Structures are given as C-alpha cells and as structure tokens.
Coordinates of N, CA, C and O in Angstrom, one line a residue:
M1 N 0.9 -0.9 -0.4 CA 0.2 -0.3 -0.2 C 0.9 1.5 -0.2 O 2.1 1.2 1.2
A2 N 0.2 2.8 -0.7 CA 0.4 3.6 -0.6 C 1.5 4.5 0.2 O 0.2 4.6 0.3
A3 N 1.9 5.4 0.7 CA 2.1 6.8 1.9 C 0.9 6.8 1.3 O 1.4 7.1 0.5
T4 N 0.4 7.9 2.1 CA -0.5 9.4 1.6 C 0.7 10.4 2.6 O 1.0 10.5 2.9
L5 N 0.5 11.5 0.9 CA 1.1 12.4 1.1 C -0.2 13.6 1.7 O -0.6 13.0 1.8
T6 N 1.3 14.2 2.7 CA 0.1 15.7 3.7 C -0.5 16.1 2.4 O 0.4 16.2 0.9
S7 N -1.3 16.8 2.6 CA -1.7 17.7 1.1 C -0.6 18.9 1.0 O -0.6 19.5 -0.1
N8 N 0.6 19.1 1.7 CA 1.4 20.4 1.5 C 3.2 19.6 1.4 O 3.6 20.4 0.9
R9 N 2.4 18.1 1.0 CA 4.0 18.4 0.4 C 4.1 18.0 -1.1 O 2.9 17.4 -1.6
T10 N 5.1 18.1 -1.9 CA 4.5 18.1 -3.3 C 6.1 17.0 -3.7 O 7.4 17.0 -3.4
V11 N 6.7 16.3 -4.2 CA 7.3 14.4 -4.5 C 8.4 15.5 -5.5 O 7.6 16.3 -5.9
L12 N 8.8 15.8 -5.3 CA 10.4 16.5 -6.4 C 11.3 15.3 -6.9 O 11.6 15.5 -8.5
A13 N 11.3 14.0 -6.5 CA 12.0 12.8 -7.0 C 11.4 11.6 -6.4 O 11.6 11.6 -5.3
S14 N 11.4 10.6 -6.9 CA 10.9 9.6 -7.4 C 11.8 8.8 -7.9 O 11.1 8.3 -9.3
E15 N 12.5 7.4 -7.4 CA 14.1 7.3 -8.3 C 13.3 5.8 -7.5 O 13.2 5.3 -6.5
I16 N 13.5 5.0 -8.3 CA 14.1 3.2 -8.4 C 14.9 2.0 -9.0 O 15.5 3.1 -9.8
A17 N 15.0 1.5 -7.5 CA 16.4 0.0 -7.8 C 15.9 -0.7 -6.9 O 15.5 -0.8 -6.6
S18 N 16.8 -1.6 -7.7 CA 16.0 -3.3 -7.0 C 17.7 -4.0 -7.0 O 18.2 -3.6 -8.2
T19 N 17.9 -4.7 -6.2 CA 18.6 -5.4 -6.0 C 18.5 -6.9 -6.1 O 18.0 -7.0 -5.5
T20 N 18.8 -7.2 -6.4 CA 18.9 -8.7 -7.2 C 20.0 -9.5 -6.4 O 21.5 -9.2 -6.5
G21 N 20.0 -10.3 -4.8 CA 21.1 -11.3 -4.5 C 22.2 -10.6 -3.4 O 23.2 -11.1 -3.4
G22 N 21.4 -9.7 -3.4 CA 22.1 -9.2 -1.8 C 22.7 -8.2 -1.9 O 23.4 -7.4 -2.8
R23 N 23.9 -8.4 -0.7 CA 25.3 -8.2 -0.8 C 26.3 -9.1 -2.1 O 27.4 -8.2 -1.7
E24 N 26.3 -9.2 -2.2 CA 26.8 -10.6 -3.8 C 25.5 -10.7 -5.0 O 25.7 -12.0 -5.7
G25 N 24.9 -9.3 -5.5 CA 24.2 -9.0 -6.1 C 24.2 -8.8 -7.2 O 25.6 -8.2 -7.8
R26 N 23.4 -7.6 -8.0 CA 23.4 -6.7 -8.8 C 22.4 -6.2 -8.3 O 21.3 -5.8 -8.4
S27 N 22.6 -4.3 -8.7 CA 21.7 -3.6 -8.5 C 21.5 -3.1 -10.1 O 22.5 -2.7 -10.7
V28 N 19.6 -2.5 -10.3 CA 19.9 -1.4 -11.6 C 18.7 -0.5 -10.7 O 17.2 -1.3 -10.3
S29 N 18.4 0.2 -11.7 CA 17.9 1.2 -11.3 C 17.2 1.0 -12.9 O 16.8 0.5 -13.3
A30 N 15.7 1.2 -12.3 CA 14.7 1.5 -13.7 C 15.0 2.5 -15.0 O 14.0 1.8 -16.0
D31 N 15.7 3.2 -14.5 CA 15.6 3.9 -15.8 C 16.8 3.5 -16.9 O 17.4 4.1 -17.7
G32 N 17.4 2.5 -16.7 CA 19.1 1.8 -16.4 C 20.3 2.3 -16.1 O 21.2 1.9 -16.9
K33 N 19.3 3.3 -16.0 CA 21.5 4.6 -15.7 C 21.8 3.8 -14.8 O 23.5 4.0 -14.7
L34 N 21.7 3.3 -13.8 CA 22.1 2.4 -12.8 C 22.4 1.0 -13.2 O 21.6 0.2 -13.1
N35 N 23.9 -0.6 -13.5 CA 24.0 -1.1 -13.3 C 24.7 -1.3 -13.2 O 26.4 -1.4 -14.3
F36 N 25.2 -2.4 -11.9 CA 26.2 -3.2 -11.5 C 26.4 -4.0 -10.5 O 25.1 -4.0 -9.9
Q37 N 27.3 -4.8 -9.9 CA 27.7 -5.1 -9.9 C 27.5 -4.9 -8.2 O 28.4 -3.7 -7.9
I38 N 27.3 -5.7 -7.2 CA 27.9 -5.6 -5.8 C 28.6 -6.3 -5.1 O 27.9 -7.8 -5.3
S39 N 29.8 -5.9 -4.3 CA 29.7 -7.5 -3.5 C 30.7 -6.8 -1.8 O 30.0 -5.7 -2.0
P40 N 30.5 -7.2 -0.9 CA 30.4 -6.8 -0.1 C 31.6 -6.3 0.5 O 32.7 -6.9 0.0
P41 N 31.6 -5.3 1.7 CA 32.1 -4.9 2.3 C 34.1 -5.2 2.5 O 33.5 -6.2 3.5
G42 N 34.6 -4.2 2.4 CA 36.5 -6.1 2.2 C 36.6 -6.3 1.7 O 37.8 -7.4 2.0
S43 N 35.5 -7.1 1.5 CA 35.7 -8.8 -0.3 C 36.6 -8.4 -0.6 O 37.2 -9.3 -1.2
N44 N 36.8 -7.3 -1.3 CA 37.3 -6.7 -2.4 C 37.4 -7.7 -3.5 O 38.2 -8.3 -4.3
G45 N 34.9 -7.2 -3.6 CA 34.8 -8.0 -4.7 C 34.9 -7.2 -6.5 O 35.0 -5.9 -5.6
P46 N 34.0 -7.3 -6.8 CA 34.3 -6.6 -8.3 C 33.4 -5.6 -8.0 O 33.9 -4.8 -8.3
G47 N 32.6 -5.5 -7.4 CA 31.7 -4.7 -7.1 C 31.6 -3.3 -6.1 O 32.7 -4.0 -5.1
T48 N 30.7 -2.7 -6.2 CA 30.3 -1.4 -5.3 C 29.9 -2.2 -3.7 O 29.6 -2.7 -3.9
N49 N 29.5 -1.4 -2.8 CA 29.2 -2.2 -1.5 C 28.0 -1.0 -1.0 O 28.0 0.3 -1.7
P50 N 26.7 -1.6 -0.5 CA 25.6 0.2 0.2 C 26.2 0.2 0.3 O 26.0 1.6 0.2
E51 N 27.2 0.3 1.6 CA 28.3 1.5 2.1 C 28.4 2.8 1.4 O 28.5 4.3 2.0
Q52 N 29.5 2.3 0.6 CA 30.1 3.3 -0.8 C 28.9 3.9 -1.6 O 29.2 5.3 -1.6
L53 N 27.7 3.6 -1.5 CA 27.2 3.8 -2.3 C 26.4 5.1 -1.6 O 26.0 6.1 -2.3
F54 N 25.7 5.0 -0.1 CA 25.3 5.9 0.5 C 26.1 7.0 1.0 O 25.4 7.6 1.1
A55 N 28.2 6.8 1.5 CA 28.3 7.9 1.0 C 28.3 8.4 -0.2 O 28.4 10.0 0.3
A56 N 28.2 7.8 -1.2 CA 28.5 9.0 -2.6 C 26.8 9.6 -2.5 O 26.8 11.0 -3.3
G57 N 25.9 9.4 -2.3 CA 24.6 9.9 -2.0 C 24.6 10.5 -0.7 O 24.2 12.5 -1.2
Y58 N 25.3 10.3 -0.1 CA 25.1 11.7 1.2 C 26.1 12.8 1.2 O 25.9 13.9 1.1
S59 N 27.2 12.7 0.2 CA 28.2 13.2 0.0 C 27.8 14.1 -0.7 O 27.4 16.2 -0.4
A60 N 26.5 14.0 -1.7 CA 26.4 14.7 -2.6 C 24.9 15.2 -1.8 O 24.9 17.1 -2.5
C61 N 24.8 14.9 -1.3 CA 23.3 15.4 -0.8 C 24.2 16.1 0.5 O 23.2 17.5 0.6
F62 N 24.6 16.5 1.4 CA 24.5 17.4 1.8 C 25.6 18.2 1.4 O 26.0 20.0 2.6
G63 N 26.2 18.4 0.0 CA 27.2 19.4 -0.1 C 26.4 20.3 -0.8 O 26.7 21.5 -1.1
G64 N 24.5 19.8 -1.5 CA 24.2 20.7 -1.8 C 23.5 21.4 -0.7 O 23.4 22.5 -1.3
A65 N 23.5 20.6 0.6 CA 22.7 21.2 1.8 C 23.6 22.4 2.2 O 23.2 23.3 2.6
I66 N 25.1 22.8 1.8 CA 25.9 22.8 2.4 C 25.6 24.4 1.1 O 25.8 26.1 1.9
L67 N 25.1 24.1 -0.1 CA 25.2 25.1 0.0 C 24.2 25.9 -0.6 O 24.0 27.6 -0.5
G68 N 23.3 25.1 -0.1 CA 21.9 25.9 0.1 C 21.8 26.9 1.7 O 21.3 27.9 1.6
A69 N 22.8 26.3 3.0 CA 22.7 27.1 4.0 C 23.4 28.3 3.9 O 23.8 29.9 4.0
A70 N 24.8 29.1 2.7 CA 25.3 29.7 1.8 C 24.2 31.0 1.6 O 24.1 31.0 1.6
K71 N 23.7 30.0 0.8 CA 22.6 30.4 0.6 C 21.9 31.8 1.1 O 21.3 32.5 1.1
L72 N 20.9 30.9 2.0 CA 20.7 31.5 3.3 C 21.3 32.2 3.8 O 20.0 33.6 4.3
A73 N 22.6 32.7 4.2 CA 22.9 33.5 4.4 C 23.3 34.8 3.8 O 24.1 35.4 3.9
K74 N 23.3 34.6 2.0 CA 23.6 35.5 1.5 C 24.9 35.6 1.2 O 25.6 36.6 1.2
V75 N 25.3 34.6 1.4 CA 26.3 34.7 0.6 C 27.4 33.2 0.0 O 26.8 32.0 -0.1
P76 N 27.3 34.0 -1.6 CA 27.8 33.5 -2.9 C 29.0 32.3 -2.8 O 30.3 32.9 -2.6
L77 N 29.0 31.4 -3.1 CA 29.8 30.0 -2.8 C 29.4 29.9 -4.5 O 28.2 29.0 -5.0
K78 N 30.1 28.8 -5.2 CA 30.1 28.1 -6.0 C 29.6 26.7 -6.4 O 30.9 25.8 -4.8
A79 N 29.2 25.6 -6.4 CA 29.4 24.4 -6.2 C 31.1 23.5 -5.7 O 31.1 22.8 -5.6
S80 N 32.5 24.4 -7.0 CA 33.5 24.2 -6.8 C 33.7 24.2 -6.3 O 34.8 24.5 -5.2
D81 N 33.3 25.4 -5.4 CA 33.8 26.0 -3.3 C 33.5 24.3 -2.3 O 34.0 24.9 -1.3
V82 N 33.1 24.0 -3.2 CA 32.3 22.4 -1.8 C 33.1 21.6 -2.2 O 31.7 21.4 -3.4
K83 N 33.5 20.6 -1.2 CA 33.7 18.9 -1.3 C 33.4 18.7 -0.3 O 34.2 19.3 0.9
V84 N 32.9 17.3 -0.3 CA 32.2 16.5 0.7 C 32.5 15.1 0.6 O 32.6 14.7 0.3
T85 N 33.4 15.3 2.2 CA 33.6 13.5 2.2 C 32.6 13.5 3.3 O 33.1 13.0 3.9
A86 N 32.0 12.0 2.8 CA 31.6 11.1 4.0 C 31.6 10.1 3.9 O 32.6 9.0 2.5
T87 N 32.3 9.0 5.2 CA 32.8 8.1 5.7 C 32.0 7.2 6.3 O 31.0 7.8 7.7
V88 N 31.6 6.3 6.0 CA 30.4 5.7 5.8 C 31.3 4.0 6.7 O 31.1 3.7 5.5
N89 N 30.4 4.1 8.7 CA 31.3 2.5 8.3 C 29.8 1.4 8.8 O 29.2 1.9 9.2
L90 N 30.1 0.6 8.5 CA 29.4 -0.5 8.2 C 30.5 -1.3 10.0 O 30.9 -1.6 10.3
N91 N 29.1 -1.2 11.4 CA 30.1 -1.6 12.6 C 28.6 -3.4 12.9 O 27.2 -3.8 12.5
K92 N 29.3 -3.2 14.6 CA 28.0 -5.1 14.4 C 28.8 -5.4 15.9 O 29.3 -4.9 16.2
D93 N 27.8 -5.0 17.1 CA 27.7 -4.7 18.4 C 26.5 -6.1 19.1 O 26.0 -7.0 18.3
D94 N 26.9 -6.3 20.2 CA 26.2 -6.9 20.3 C 24.4 -7.1 20.0 O 23.6 -8.3 19.7
S95 N 23.9 -5.5 19.6 CA 22.8 -5.4 19.0 C 22.3 -5.6 17.7 O 21.7 -5.6 17.1
G96 N 23.1 -6.3 16.1 CA 23.5 -6.3 15.3 C 23.8 -5.8 14.0 O 26.0 -4.6 15.0
Y97 N 24.2 -5.0 13.0 CA 24.7 -4.7 12.8 C 24.6 -2.3 12.6 O 22.5 -2.1 12.7
F98 N 24.8 -1.7 13.0 CA 24.8 0.1 12.2 C 26.2 0.8 11.0 O 26.9 -0.1 11.4
L99 N 25.4 1.2 11.7 CA 26.3 2.5 10.1 C 26.3 3.4 11.6 O 25.5 4.3 12.6
D100 N 27.6 3.8 11.5 CA 27.8 5.6 11.8 C 29.0 6.2 10.5 O 29.2 5.8 9.1
A101 N 28.7 7.5 10.2 CA 29.0 8.4 9.7 C 29.9 9.4 10.3 O 29.5 10.3 10.2
T102 N 30.7 10.1 8.5 CA 31.9 11.5 9.0 C 31.6 11.9 7.8 O 31.9 11.6 7.4
L103 N 30.8 13.2 7.8 CA 31.2 14.1 6.8 C 32.4 15.1 7.2 O 31.9 15.9 8.6
N104 N 32.5 15.4 6.3 CA 33.8 16.7 6.4 C 33.2 17.4 5.0 O 33.4 17.1 3.5
G105 N 33.2 18.7 5.2 CA 32.6 19.9 4.6 C 34.2 19.5 4.2 O 34.3 20.8 5.2
E106 N 34.7 20.4 3.3 CA 35.6 21.7 3.0 C 34.9 22.4 1.9 O 34.8 22.3 0.7
I107 N 35.4 23.9 2.3 CA 34.6 24.9 1.9 C 36.0 26.1 1.6 O 36.3 26.7 2.8
N108 N 36.0 26.6 0.1 CA 37.2 27.3 0.0 C 35.8 28.7 0.1 O 35.4 28.6 -0.2
G109 N 37.2 29.8 0.3 CA 36.7 31.3 0.1 C 36.1 31.8 1.6 O 35.3 33.2 0.9
I110 N 35.9 31.4 2.0 CA 35.4 31.8 3.6 C 36.4 31.0 4.2 O 36.9 29.7 4.3
D111 N 35.6 31.9 6.4 CA 36.3 31.8 7.4 C 35.9 29.8 8.1 O 35.1 30.0 7.6
Q112 N 37.3 29.9 9.0 CA 36.6 28.3 9.2 C 35.4 29.0 10.3 O 34.8 27.7 10.2
K113 N 35.6 30.0 10.8 CA 34.3 30.0 11.3 C 33.1 29.6 10.6 O 31.4 29.1 11.1
Q114 N 32.7 31.2 9.5 CA 31.2 30.5 8.5 C 31.5 29.1 8.4 O 30.2 28.6 7.9
A115 N 32.6 28.2 7.6 CA 32.2 26.7 6.8 C 31.6 25.8 8.5 O 30.8 25.3 7.5
E116 N 32.1 25.7 9.0 CA 31.2 25.3 10.4 C 30.2 25.3 10.4 O 28.8 24.9 11.0
S117 N 29.7 27.1 10.9 CA 27.8 27.0 10.7 C 27.5 26.3 10.1 O 26.4 26.2 9.6
F118 N 27.6 26.4 9.0 CA 27.9 26.2 6.4 C 27.0 24.8 7.6 O 25.8 24.0 7.0
V119 N 28.4 23.4 7.9 CA 27.7 22.6 7.7 C 26.9 22.6 9.2 O 25.9 21.3 8.6
A120 N 26.9 22.4 9.8 CA 25.5 22.3 11.2 C 24.4 23.1 10.5 O 23.7 22.0 10.2
T121 N 24.4 24.2 9.5 CA 22.8 24.0 9.3 C 22.9 23.8 8.4 O 21.7 22.9 8.0
A122 N 24.1 22.7 7.2 CA 23.6 21.8 6.7 C 22.9 20.2 6.9 O 22.1 19.7 6.3
H123 N 23.5 20.4 8.2 CA 22.7 18.7 8.8 C 22.2 19.3 9.7 O 21.2 18.0 9.2
T124 N 21.1 19.8 9.2 CA 19.4 20.6 9.2 C 18.3 20.5 8.1 O 17.5 19.9 7.8
L125 N 19.3 21.2 7.7 CA 18.9 21.0 5.8 C 19.2 19.5 4.7 O 17.8 19.1 4.1
C126 N 19.8 19.1 5.1 CA 20.2 17.0 4.5 C 19.5 17.1 4.5 O 19.1 16.0 5.8
P127 N 18.1 16.2 3.1 CA 17.2 15.0 4.0 C 18.4 14.4 4.2 O 16.7 12.4 5.0
Y128 N 19.2 13.7 3.6 CA 19.8 12.0 4.1 C 20.4 12.4 5.6 O 20.1 11.3 6.6
S129 N 20.7 13.7 6.1 CA 20.5 13.6 7.7 C 18.9 14.1 8.5 O 19.2 13.3 9.5
K130 N 18.2 14.6 7.6 CA 16.5 14.3 8.7 C 16.3 12.9 8.2 O 16.0 12.2 9.3
A131 N 16.6 12.3 8.0 CA 16.4 11.0 7.1 C 16.8 9.8 8.1 O 16.6 8.3 9.0
T132 N 17.9 9.4 8.4 CA 18.9 8.7 9.4 C 19.4 9.8 10.8 O 19.3 8.8 11.6
H133 N 18.6 10.7 11.0 CA 19.2 12.0 12.3 C 17.6 9.9 13.4 O 17.0 10.3 13.7
G134 N 18.8 10.4 14.6 CA 18.0 9.8 16.0 C 18.5 7.6 15.3 O 18.5 6.8 16.1
N135 N 19.2 7.6 14.3 CA 19.2 6.3 14.1 C 21.5 5.6 13.9 O 21.4 4.5 13.8
V136 N 22.0 7.0 13.6 CA 23.3 7.5 12.8 C 23.8 7.8 13.6 O 23.4 9.1 13.9
E137 N 25.2 7.8 14.2 CA 26.3 8.5 15.1 C 26.4 9.1 13.8 O 27.1 8.9 13.0
F138 N 26.9 10.9 13.9 CA 27.6 11.7 13.4 C 28.6 11.7 14.0 O 28.5 12.4 15.1
T139 N 29.7 12.7 13.1 CA 30.9 13.1 13.6 C 30.7 14.2 12.3 O 31.3 14.1 10.8
L140 N 30.6 15.2 12.4 CA 30.4 16.7 11.6 C 32.3 17.2 11.6 O 32.9 18.2 13.0
L141 N 32.6 17.4 10.3 CA 33.7 18.4 10.7 C 34.0 19.1 9.4 O 32.8 19.4 8.3
A142 N 33.8 20.0 9.8 CA 33.9 21.3 9.0 C 36.1 21.6 7.7 O 36.5 22.2 9.0
N143 N 36.1 22.0 7.3 CA 37.8 21.4 6.6 C 38.7 20.4 7.5 O 39.8 21.5 7.7
G144 N 38.3 19.6 7.9 CA 38.8 18.7 8.7 C 39.2 18.7 9.9 O 39.5 18.3 11.9
R145 N 37.8 20.4 11.2 CA 37.6 20.1 12.2 C 36.8 20.3 12.4 O 35.7 20.5 11.8
P146 N 36.5 19.9 14.0 CA 35.2 19.1 14.1 C 34.3 20.7 14.2 O 34.5 21.6 14.7
V147 N 33.5 20.0 14.7 CA 32.1 20.9 13.9 C 31.4 20.9 15.7 O 30.5 19.5 16.0
L148 N 31.3 21.8 17.1 CA 31.0 21.8 18.2 C 29.2 22.2 17.8 O 28.8 22.8 17.3

C-alpha cells in the first residue's frame, strides 16, 4: 500500500532501483542509468557495496545542503567551492549491525567559523541527515576540524 502524502508535500523525485542477490548481487535502476555488481564491503570483490553508495549519495546531498546554507546566509559560493567527503562505517555489536558516519565539508573562500556554521546548518537541511536522525551517529567536520 502506498503511503499517503500530506496535502502540502510536493514529491520532487521518486527514484527506483532493485537489487537481486543482496550484498553479492546486481543493482539496476528502473531507468537503466545504474546497472552494477554489488560486493560485500572489505571483500575486494569486483563490485561496489551499499556503504560506498550511501557515502556517495550522502556526500552529494550534503554538499547541496551546504550550498543551501550559504544561500540562506546570502554568501555567494560556487558548487566547485564545496567538497564533501562522507565516511560510512558498517559496525557490529551485540545488538547487530549499524552504521556511523563522518561528514567533512571542505569549503573554499570563507573563514573557518562560517564553514562550521554552514556544515551545522546543512545537517538540519539535508534530506539524508533528516532521514538518519536518531538512527546514525555522526561526526561533523568543516575543513577537517570538528563542528561543535
């Protein structure tokens, strides 16, 4: 059954992908733009893994959110001024498997204090951050320095 959307919500994108074979399978998007092999993390298999894909998607989304934070602050930044590196760890403890992540926003052309502010604001704007809030432990960095 499809989820009911609230009347004030606009769906901006709806992407579909399927994986056959789990962590040793193949993923394909409905539009055919993605079609690749999946290998378990750390296996040195020929494919990518879900954690790499999550890191790539999250870093792209978070970079857009940093640009959004700059726009809100009326600070002109170019997309090429922002690089986000997402490190996603797959962990296991007595409760099972879980993820943690570090997001490092490298921002050219602004001072460190402003970079930290934009990274902190981006974490409140980014859809990935919203989706993982309360479920994934995060470390936020701006230009390699902790955001407090």
